[in-house]
Structures are given as structure tokens and as C-alpha cells.
Amino acid sequence: MRFLFLLFIAVPIVEMFVLIKVGGIIGALPTIGLVVLTAVLGIWLLRLEGLATLARVQEKLDRGELPETELLEGVMLLIGGALLLTPGFVTDAMGFICLLPGLRRPLARWIMRRGVVSAIRMHTAGGRGRDDNGGPGGNRTIEGEFVDVDDDGRK
């Protein structure tokens, strides 16, 4: 929680510092123009990459595979789009890292190798494939409906 608090304090301060420095070098209007340009470019790139990622998710689902990396890339695209819409050059740089496929895919694979996503998936799996104590086991609960039928076939 402290990390998020520090992040919400530090990022705007760093952004203001960078915007003031860049504005001092190239002027206020060109700085504003660059911020707007990166937002427009980011929205275009988000749309393009989002559609490509969605197509890859659909392909994997059609083959019966779980599109883990593609779903993580989708989350990264959402984060990248939000960062690019936030005014500033530092958040724009982080946003472009999340949007550009040459940077996003290796980062997504690195996150997958670190087991971050699998740990989240195991935690939120609702106990599938685990026993009642949370340990590994084959005891599964299968939800369904039943009809009580007598020995002579009547309900």
C-alpha cells in the first residue's frame, strides 16, 4: 500500500519536472503539442495492437489452447493506453513500452516465466483441482442438478 502511495506522489512530481524542463528547452506550445501527439499516436497504436491481440486470443481459443500470454498482453495494452492518455513524457514512455509489440511481448514472456500470472491464476482458480484444505488433490466439486427417482422409475 505504501508503494502505491509513493507512486501516486512521485509520478506527478517527476512528470511536472520533466514537462517544465522540456518546456524550458522547446517552449510551452511545442511541449503541449508533443503531449497531444503522443496521446493521439497512443490511441491509434492501442487500437491496432488491441485488434491484433484479440485476433491471436481468438486463434488460440479456436485451437482449444489457453491464451495466457495474449491475455496478459491485453492487460498490458489497457495499462499502456491509460498511461499514454495521462499527460507527461515519463508515463508516455512507460505506455509505449506496454504498447509496442517488440517491447510488450518480451516483457509479457518475462512476467509469465516469473510465475506472476500462474500464481494469480492458482489463487483465483476457486479451488479447482485442490482438496478441501487447499492442497493438491483430485477431489473436485461438480455443480449440477439431480432428480430423485424411485426404484420403479417414478420421480
Coordinates of C-alpha atoms in Angstrom, one line a residue, residues 16 22 34 38 45 50 61 64 69 74-75 79 82 86 91 97 101 103 110-111 113-114 123-125 133 141 149:
M16 CA 5.9 18.1 -13.8
V22 CA 11.2 20.2 -21.8
L34 CA 4.1 16.7 -28.2
T38 CA 1.8 11.1 -28.1
L45 CA -1.4 2.1 -31.7
G50 CA -5.6 -4.4 -29.4
L61 CA -9.3 -20.4 -28.3
G64 CA -8.5 -25.2 -27.7
T69 CA 0.3 -14.6 -22.8
G74 CA -4.3 -7.4 -23.3
V75 CA -3.9 -6.2 -19.7
I79 CA -2.4 -0.2 -18.8
A82 CA -4.1 4.6 -19.8
T86 CA -2.0 10.6 -18.9
T91 CA 4.1 7.9 -18.4
I97 CA 6.7 0.0 -23.6
P101 CA 4.9 -5.4 -29.6
L103 CA 8.8 -4.5 -26.1
W110 CA 9.3 -12.5 -18.7
I111 CA 6.3 -11.9 -16.4
R113 CA 8.3 -17.0 -16.6
R114 CA 8.5 -15.4 -13.2
H123 CA -5.1 -18.1 -6.2
T124 CA -8.2 -17.2 -8.1
A125 CA -9.0 -20.7 -9.6
N133 CA -7.7 -28.0 2.7
T141 CA -16.9 -30.4 -6.6
V149 CA -36.0 -41.3 -9.0

